[in-house]
């Protein structure tokens, strides 16, 4: 059996790092905002992309009861719950799992913003994000995915101290499904697969980013996932399908929100990917927490 995780990052619309700022800015806002607006974390958010594709995407996951993991950026989740309480209720499904993805989509390493976070500050941010998301969904949160997939030398220690059990902030080169591993901080790490450049799949992160940006066709993406599955002999290993919710509705290269028919086409493509994987033998859709309940780390 190969486990397939659908992992959705719930961000502001294309969370974008700015030199000197601790919080990310939605790209559509950054393009037309004043400097003062950018400095204010509350005014730095657009969730229009997420809202525009929310109903059809969530209805699909819900109707099929597809196990899905959402990693929430806390401020965007809070804003969404305040403005869209009816839609927020769609997250009430036992097939959905929730994790933390920063409070303001912080670049904790400062790689792009050149802003460093002290250990205490990083801890406080992750703790408040966890608290916020736990309150919003009335549930305990155990999983983390770092904004920009970048963690500091303190992050795993902080997660462990805050009672997270697993993280998914690493890439791992592989041409088949993989296993999670235990870190020295006692967390379980679920890496995201990246295929080697020299493989027949070419270098592909298992994020759907290139598909949404039209750099790869749906056929290539489906072919690569099927290839990963066909290469797999290890029992109970996993692959993940990673995506950003807003990406169904916003194109980065052209800096524009998509029309409803374009969003519908993207959702149709996602359904085709899922249907193609469902037809493969011995696969099950699951989540990191479910995997941990059913398996032990070797
Ligand atoms: Zn993100």
mmCIF file of C-alpha atoms and ligand atoms in Angstrom:
data_model
loop_
_atom_site.group_PDB
_atom_site.id
_atom_site.type_symbol
_atom_site.label_atom_id
_atom_site.label_comp_id
_atom_site.label_asym_id
_atom_site.label_seq_id
_atom_site.Cartn_x
_atom_site.Cartn_y
_atom_site.Cartn_z
ATOM 1 C CA UNK A 1 0.000 0.000 0.000
ATOM 2 C CA UNK A 2 1.247 3.489 -0.849
ATOM 3 C CA UNK A 3 -0.203 6.407 1.098
ATOM 4 C CA UNK A 4 -1.020 9.567 -0.824
ATOM 5 C CA UNK A 5 -1.257 12.822 1.124
ATOM 6 C CA UNK A 6 -3.016 15.825 -0.383
ATOM 7 C CA UNK A 7 -1.351 18.774 1.353
ATOM 8 C CA UNK A 8 -2.864 22.222 0.878
ATOM 9 C CA UNK A 9 -1.061 25.354 2.061
ATOM 10 C CA UNK A 10 -3.675 27.916 3.104
ATOM 11 C CA UNK A 11 -1.788 31.202 2.579
ATOM 12 C CA UNK A 12 -2.581 34.769 1.711
ATOM 13 C CA UNK A 13 -2.618 35.125 -2.099
ATOM 14 C CA UNK A 14 0.939 34.283 -3.103
ATOM 15 C CA UNK A 15 2.682 35.141 0.167
ATOM 16 C CA UNK A 16 5.655 37.248 -0.857
ATOM 17 C CA UNK A 17 8.766 38.123 1.221
ATOM 18 C CA UNK A 18 9.971 41.737 1.363
ATOM 19 C CA UNK A 19 13.439 42.811 2.476
ATOM 20 C CA UNK A 20 13.254 44.267 5.983
ATOM 21 C CA UNK A 21 9.735 42.996 6.832
ATOM 22 C CA UNK A 22 8.887 40.143 9.172
ATOM 23 C CA UNK A 23 5.473 39.461 7.674
ATOM 24 C CA UNK A 24 4.779 38.349 4.112
ATOM 25 C CA UNK A 25 2.661 40.444 1.755
ATOM 26 C CA UNK A 26 0.100 39.149 -0.727
ATOM 27 C CA UNK A 27 1.664 39.659 -4.118
ATOM 28 C CA UNK A 28 -1.425 41.412 -5.613
ATOM 29 C CA UNK A 29 -1.332 43.913 -2.733
ATOM 30 C CA UNK A 30 2.417 44.443 -2.921
ATOM 31 C CA UNK A 31 2.103 45.307 -6.621
ATOM 32 C CA UNK A 32 -0.170 48.264 -6.002
ATOM 33 C CA UNK A 33 0.187 49.240 -2.368
ATOM 34 C CA UNK A 34 1.942 52.120 -0.695
ATOM 35 C CA UNK A 35 4.954 51.522 1.520
ATOM 36 C CA UNK A 36 2.850 52.302 4.637
ATOM 37 C CA UNK A 37 0.292 49.673 3.727
ATOM 38 C CA UNK A 38 3.048 47.094 3.259
ATOM 39 C CA UNK A 39 4.374 47.823 6.729
ATOM 40 C CA UNK A 40 1.059 46.860 8.297
ATOM 41 C CA UNK A 41 0.634 43.078 8.617
ATOM 42 C CA UNK A 42 -3.166 43.414 8.766
ATOM 43 C CA UNK A 43 -3.327 45.328 5.492
ATOM 44 C CA UNK A 44 -0.837 43.045 3.786
ATOM 45 C CA UNK A 45 -3.318 40.276 3.154
ATOM 46 C CA UNK A 46 -5.499 39.421 0.213
ATOM 47 C CA UNK A 47 -7.375 36.108 0.340
ATOM 48 C CA UNK A 48 -9.337 36.769 -2.832
ATOM 49 C CA UNK A 49 -7.740 33.844 -4.707
ATOM 50 C CA UNK A 50 -8.590 31.413 -1.918
ATOM 51 C CA UNK A 51 -12.156 32.703 -1.708
ATOM 52 C CA UNK A 52 -12.678 32.535 -5.485
ATOM 53 C CA UNK A 53 -11.842 28.839 -5.730
ATOM 54 C CA UNK A 54 -12.957 27.780 -2.271
ATOM 55 C CA UNK A 55 -16.437 26.370 -2.849
ATOM 56 C CA UNK A 56 -15.806 24.145 -5.861
ATOM 57 C CA UNK A 57 -12.524 22.812 -4.469
ATOM 58 C CA UNK A 58 -13.838 22.127 -0.980
ATOM 59 C CA UNK A 59 -17.065 20.631 -2.290
ATOM 60 C CA UNK A 60 -15.039 18.161 -4.339
ATOM 61 C CA UNK A 61 -12.846 17.105 -1.388
ATOM 62 C CA UNK A 62 -15.854 16.943 0.880
ATOM 63 C CA UNK A 63 -18.165 14.987 -1.410
ATOM 64 C CA UNK A 64 -15.471 12.409 -2.064
ATOM 65 C CA UNK A 65 -14.415 12.425 1.594
ATOM 66 C CA UNK A 66 -10.839 12.712 0.384
ATOM 67 C CA UNK A 67 -8.381 12.789 3.258
ATOM 68 C CA UNK A 68 -6.624 16.148 3.052
ATOM 69 C CA UNK A 69 -4.152 18.093 5.179
ATOM 70 C CA UNK A 70 -4.363 21.886 5.369
ATOM 71 C CA UNK A 71 -1.409 23.932 6.638
ATOM 72 C CA UNK A 72 -2.750 27.288 7.801
ATOM 73 C CA UNK A 73 -1.077 30.619 7.970
ATOM 74 C CA UNK A 74 -2.851 31.854 11.120
ATOM 75 C CA UNK A 75 -3.643 35.447 10.157
ATOM 76 C CA UNK A 76 -5.204 34.449 6.837
ATOM 77 C CA UNK A 77 -7.203 31.673 8.507
ATOM 78 C CA UNK A 78 -8.503 34.156 11.085
ATOM 79 C CA UNK A 79 -9.446 36.705 8.443
ATOM 80 C CA UNK A 80 -11.172 34.001 6.417
ATOM 81 C CA UNK A 81 -13.182 32.791 9.406
ATOM 82 C CA UNK A 82 -14.315 36.347 10.228
ATOM 83 C CA UNK A 83 -15.363 37.253 6.699
ATOM 84 C CA UNK A 84 -16.620 33.875 5.517
ATOM 85 C CA UNK A 85 -18.171 32.035 8.487
ATOM 86 C CA UNK A 86 -20.413 29.921 6.242
ATOM 87 C CA UNK A 87 -17.486 28.723 4.138
ATOM 88 C CA UNK A 88 -15.438 28.146 7.289
ATOM 89 C CA UNK A 89 -17.938 25.451 8.277
ATOM 90 C CA UNK A 90 -16.854 23.428 5.248
ATOM 91 C CA UNK A 91 -13.666 22.542 7.128
ATOM 92 C CA UNK A 92 -15.749 20.509 9.601
ATOM 93 C CA UNK A 93 -14.994 17.083 8.205
ATOM 94 C CA UNK A 94 -13.349 14.131 9.853
ATOM 95 C CA UNK A 95 -11.390 13.550 6.627
ATOM 96 C CA UNK A 96 -9.540 16.850 7.068
ATOM 97 C CA UNK A 97 -6.397 17.369 9.111
ATOM 98 C CA UNK A 98 -4.959 20.757 10.103
ATOM 99 C CA UNK A 99 -1.439 22.034 10.625
ATOM 100 C CA UNK A 100 0.396 25.322 11.191
ATOM 101 C CA UNK A 101 2.128 27.345 8.467
ATOM 102 C CA UNK A 102 3.372 30.401 10.391
ATOM 103 C CA UNK A 103 1.377 33.371 11.670
ATOM 104 C CA UNK A 104 2.189 35.882 8.937
ATOM 105 C CA UNK A 105 4.037 33.511 6.612
ATOM 106 C CA UNK A 106 7.346 34.486 8.195
ATOM 107 C CA UNK A 107 10.653 33.896 6.447
ATOM 108 C CA UNK A 108 12.156 32.490 9.666
ATOM 109 C CA UNK A 109 15.646 32.070 8.209
ATOM 110 C CA UNK A 110 15.679 35.620 6.829
ATOM 111 C CA UNK A 111 17.025 34.201 3.587
ATOM 112 C CA UNK A 112 14.961 36.597 1.494
ATOM 113 C CA UNK A 113 13.856 39.259 3.976
ATOM 114 C CA UNK A 114 17.289 39.525 5.670
ATOM 115 C CA UNK A 115 15.411 39.755 8.967
ATOM 116 C CA UNK A 116 16.533 37.308 11.625
ATOM 117 C CA UNK A 117 14.233 36.062 14.363
ATOM 118 C CA UNK A 118 15.518 35.467 17.865
ATOM 119 C CA UNK A 119 14.640 32.035 19.234
ATOM 120 C CA UNK A 120 12.073 33.480 21.668
ATOM 121 C CA UNK A 121 10.387 35.482 18.962
ATOM 122 C CA UNK A 122 10.169 32.497 16.621
ATOM 123 C CA UNK A 123 8.765 30.437 19.475
ATOM 124 C CA UNK A 124 6.137 33.071 20.322
ATOM 125 C CA UNK A 125 5.039 33.366 16.694
ATOM 126 C CA UNK A 126 4.657 29.608 16.222
ATOM 127 C CA UNK A 127 2.913 29.305 19.613
ATOM 128 C CA UNK A 128 0.392 32.051 18.745
ATOM 129 C CA UNK A 129 -0.236 30.557 15.324
ATOM 130 C CA UNK A 130 -0.892 27.160 16.900
ATOM 131 C CA UNK A 131 -3.214 28.675 19.504
ATOM 132 C CA UNK A 132 -5.115 30.651 16.879
ATOM 133 C CA UNK A 133 -5.652 27.649 14.628
ATOM 134 C CA UNK A 134 -6.592 25.408 17.542
ATOM 135 C CA UNK A 135 -9.205 27.973 18.581
ATOM 136 C CA UNK A 136 -10.557 28.371 15.077
ATOM 137 C CA UNK A 137 -11.024 24.645 14.577
ATOM 138 C CA UNK A 138 -11.541 23.563 18.195
ATOM 139 C CA UNK A 139 -8.954 20.843 17.862
ATOM 140 C CA UNK A 140 -5.368 20.074 18.837
ATOM 141 C CA UNK A 141 -2.779 20.742 16.162
ATOM 142 C CA UNK A 142 0.203 18.423 15.812
ATOM 143 C CA UNK A 143 1.669 19.158 12.362
ATOM 144 C CA UNK A 144 3.788 22.000 10.999
ATOM 145 C CA UNK A 145 4.983 23.125 7.593
ATOM 146 C CA UNK A 146 7.376 26.071 7.522
ATOM 147 C CA UNK A 147 6.520 29.058 5.327
ATOM 148 C CA UNK A 148 8.713 28.884 2.188
ATOM 149 C CA UNK A 149 9.706 25.379 3.407
ATOM 150 C CA UNK A 150 12.557 26.961 5.378
ATOM 151 C CA UNK A 151 13.349 26.232 9.015
ATOM 152 C CA UNK A 152 16.021 27.643 11.321
ATOM 153 C CA UNK A 153 18.363 25.676 13.580
ATOM 154 C CA UNK A 154 15.810 26.350 16.368
ATOM 155 C CA UNK A 155 12.552 25.443 14.632
ATOM 156 C CA UNK A 156 12.393 21.708 15.330
ATOM 157 C CA UNK A 157 13.303 22.221 18.976
ATOM 158 C CA UNK A 158 10.567 24.849 19.262
ATOM 159 C CA UNK A 159 8.015 22.548 17.634
ATOM 160 C CA UNK A 160 8.899 19.747 19.978
ATOM 161 C CA UNK A 161 8.570 22.022 23.032
ATOM 162 C CA UNK A 162 5.155 23.165 21.772
ATOM 163 C CA UNK A 163 3.931 19.547 21.504
ATOM 164 C CA UNK A 164 3.917 19.236 17.751
ATOM 165 C CA UNK A 165 4.506 15.622 16.748
ATOM 166 C CA UNK A 166 5.411 16.037 13.067
ATOM 167 C CA UNK A 167 6.825 18.437 10.533
ATOM 168 C CA UNK A 168 6.888 18.619 6.748
ATOM 169 C CA UNK A 169 9.390 21.342 5.856
ATOM 170 C CA UNK A 170 12.139 19.406 4.069
ATOM 171 C CA UNK A 171 12.576 18.330 0.477
ATOM 172 C CA UNK A 172 14.021 14.926 -0.265
ATOM 173 C CA UNK A 173 15.269 13.728 -3.625
ATOM 174 C CA UNK A 174 13.583 10.466 -4.518
ATOM 175 C CA UNK A 175 12.152 8.621 -7.503
ATOM 176 C CA UNK A 176 9.684 6.604 -5.477
ATOM 177 C CA UNK A 177 7.489 6.862 -2.399
ATOM 178 C CA UNK A 178 9.413 7.464 0.824
ATOM 179 C CA UNK A 179 9.212 7.013 4.607
ATOM 180 C CA UNK A 180 9.138 9.676 7.285
ATOM 181 C CA UNK A 181 12.037 9.735 9.750
ATOM 182 C CA UNK A 182 12.562 10.661 13.389
ATOM 183 C CA UNK A 183 14.578 13.830 14.042
ATOM 184 C CA UNK A 184 16.922 14.217 17.008
ATOM 185 C CA UNK A 185 14.344 16.547 18.579
ATOM 186 C CA UNK A 186 11.908 13.628 18.631
ATOM 187 C CA UNK A 187 9.649 14.874 15.838
ATOM 188 C CA UNK A 188 8.584 12.839 12.846
ATOM 189 C CA UNK A 189 9.640 14.492 9.611
ATOM 190 C CA UNK A 190 7.549 13.888 6.475
ATOM 191 C CA UNK A 191 9.738 15.233 3.648
ATOM 192 C CA UNK A 192 8.273 16.461 0.375
ATOM 193 C CA UNK A 193 9.615 14.554 -2.624
ATOM 194 C CA UNK A 194 11.620 16.276 -5.282
ATOM 195 C CA UNK A 195 12.653 14.086 -8.212
ATOM 196 C CA UNK A 196 16.300 14.260 -9.348
ATOM 197 C CA UNK A 197 17.050 16.443 -12.388
ATOM 198 C CA UNK A 198 18.659 13.524 -14.177
ATOM 199 C CA UNK A 199 15.644 11.203 -13.697
ATOM 200 C CA UNK A 200 13.101 10.574 -16.440
ATOM 201 C CA UNK A 201 10.687 12.740 -14.430
ATOM 202 C CA UNK A 202 13.213 15.576 -14.615
ATOM 203 C CA UNK A 203 13.550 17.739 -11.521
ATOM 204 C CA UNK A 204 10.003 17.980 -10.188
ATOM 205 C CA UNK A 205 8.970 19.186 -6.788
ATOM 206 C CA UNK A 206 5.769 17.459 -5.837
ATOM 207 C CA UNK A 207 4.175 20.876 -5.570
ATOM 208 C CA UNK A 208 1.641 21.585 -8.343
ATOM 209 C CA UNK A 209 3.248 25.013 -8.823
ATOM 210 C CA UNK A 210 4.628 24.303 -12.374
ATOM 211 C CA UNK A 211 1.231 23.011 -13.436
ATOM 212 C CA UNK A 212 -0.648 26.109 -12.255
ATOM 213 C CA UNK A 213 1.992 28.348 -13.831
ATOM 214 C CA UNK A 214 1.656 26.367 -17.075
ATOM 215 C CA UNK A 215 5.293 25.258 -17.026
ATOM 216 C CA UNK A 216 4.244 21.612 -17.084
ATOM 217 C CA UNK A 217 1.204 19.991 -18.638
ATOM 218 C CA UNK A 218 -1.319 18.012 -16.635
ATOM 219 C CA UNK A 219 -0.275 14.899 -18.566
ATOM 220 C CA UNK A 220 3.347 15.353 -17.443
ATOM 221 C CA UNK A 221 2.280 15.821 -13.841
ATOM 222 C CA UNK A 222 -0.016 12.782 -13.859
ATOM 223 C CA UNK A 223 2.709 10.763 -15.642
ATOM 224 C CA UNK A 224 5.269 11.704 -13.008
ATOM 225 C CA UNK A 225 3.055 10.761 -10.089
ATOM 226 C CA UNK A 226 2.247 7.426 -11.706
ATOM 227 C CA UNK A 227 5.946 6.914 -12.301
ATOM 228 C CA UNK A 228 6.667 7.523 -8.602
ATOM 229 C CA UNK A 229 4.042 4.926 -7.710
ATOM 230 C CA UNK A 230 5.316 2.375 -10.249
ATOM 231 C CA UNK A 231 8.876 2.723 -8.900
ATOM 232 C CA UNK A 232 7.674 1.994 -5.373
ATOM 233 C CA UNK A 233 8.148 -1.375 -3.753
ATOM 234 C CA UNK A 234 8.343 -0.229 -0.143
ATOM 235 C CA UNK A 235 5.240 -1.119 1.817
ATOM 236 C CA UNK A 236 3.368 1.718 3.518
ATOM 237 C CA UNK A 237 5.587 4.467 2.135
ATOM 238 C CA UNK A 238 4.012 7.747 1.019
ATOM 239 C CA UNK A 239 3.995 10.452 -1.612
ATOM 240 C CA UNK A 240 2.376 13.855 -1.242
ATOM 241 C CA UNK A 241 0.562 16.148 -3.646
ATOM 242 C CA UNK A 242 1.337 19.682 -2.518
ATOM 243 C CA UNK A 243 -0.455 22.828 -3.565
ATOM 244 C CA UNK A 244 -1.510 26.315 -2.543
ATOM 245 C CA UNK A 245 -5.245 26.906 -2.436
ATOM 246 C CA UNK A 246 -5.030 30.364 -4.058
ATOM 247 C CA UNK A 247 -3.151 28.912 -7.031
ATOM 248 C CA UNK A 248 -6.392 27.612 -8.566
ATOM 249 C CA UNK A 249 -7.383 31.254 -8.924
ATOM 250 C CA UNK A 250 -4.251 33.381 -9.369
ATOM 251 C CA UNK A 251 -1.458 33.252 -11.931
ATOM 252 C CA UNK A 252 1.869 34.561 -10.702
ATOM 253 C CA UNK A 253 3.592 35.041 -14.030
ATOM 254 C CA UNK A 254 0.800 37.254 -15.313
ATOM 255 C CA UNK A 255 -0.058 38.734 -11.917
ATOM 256 C CA UNK A 256 -3.744 38.235 -12.385
ATOM 257 C CA UNK A 257 -6.753 36.632 -10.759
ATOM 258 C CA UNK A 258 -8.252 34.011 -13.052
ATOM 259 C CA UNK A 259 -11.746 34.002 -14.519
ATOM 260 C CA UNK A 260 -14.320 31.590 -13.117
ATOM 261 C CA UNK A 261 -14.018 29.340 -16.184
ATOM 262 C CA UNK A 262 -10.229 29.177 -15.773
ATOM 263 C CA UNK A 263 -10.643 28.267 -12.105
ATOM 264 C CA UNK A 264 -13.144 25.582 -13.093
ATOM 265 C CA UNK A 265 -10.620 24.197 -15.568
ATOM 266 C CA UNK A 266 -7.893 24.066 -12.897
ATOM 267 C CA UNK A 267 -10.223 22.235 -10.541
ATOM 268 C CA UNK A 268 -11.169 19.838 -13.293
ATOM 269 C CA UNK A 269 -7.458 19.137 -13.855
ATOM 270 C CA UNK A 270 -6.945 18.468 -10.147
ATOM 271 C CA UNK A 271 -9.868 16.015 -10.245
ATOM 272 C CA UNK A 272 -8.260 14.267 -13.211
ATOM 273 C CA UNK A 273 -5.011 13.900 -11.286
ATOM 274 C CA UNK A 274 -6.846 12.374 -8.319
ATOM 275 C CA UNK A 275 -8.942 10.071 -10.520
ATOM 276 C CA UNK A 276 -5.809 8.853 -12.322
ATOM 277 C CA UNK A 277 -4.094 8.046 -9.028
ATOM 278 C CA UNK A 278 -7.209 6.339 -7.651
ATOM 279 C CA UNK A 279 -7.041 3.932 -10.571
ATOM 280 C CA UNK A 280 -3.540 2.787 -9.523
ATOM 281 C CA UNK A 281 -3.355 -0.399 -7.477
ATOM 282 C CA UNK A 282 -2.741 -0.360 -3.753
ATOM 283 C CA UNK A 283 -2.995 3.318 -3.040
ATOM 284 C CA UNK A 284 -4.876 5.006 -0.242
ATOM 285 C CA UNK A 285 -5.464 8.702 0.375
ATOM 286 C CA UNK A 286 -4.420 9.604 3.877
ATOM 287 C CA UNK A 287 -2.789 12.221 6.125
ATOM 288 C CA UNK A 288 0.452 12.315 8.137
ATOM 289 C CA UNK A 289 -1.423 11.753 11.422
ATOM 290 C CA UNK A 290 -3.286 8.768 9.988
ATOM 291 C CA UNK A 291 -0.007 7.346 8.698
ATOM 292 C CA UNK A 292 1.447 7.662 12.196
ATOM 293 C CA UNK A 293 -1.541 5.872 13.719
ATOM 294 C CA UNK A 294 -1.228 2.971 11.317
ATOM 295 C CA UNK A 295 2.562 2.583 11.069
ATOM 296 C CA UNK A 296 5.723 2.858 13.050
ATOM 297 C CA UNK A 297 8.973 4.515 12.039
ATOM 298 C CA UNK A 298 11.614 2.018 10.884
HETATM 299 ZN ZN1 LIG B 1 3.096 29.157 2.133
#
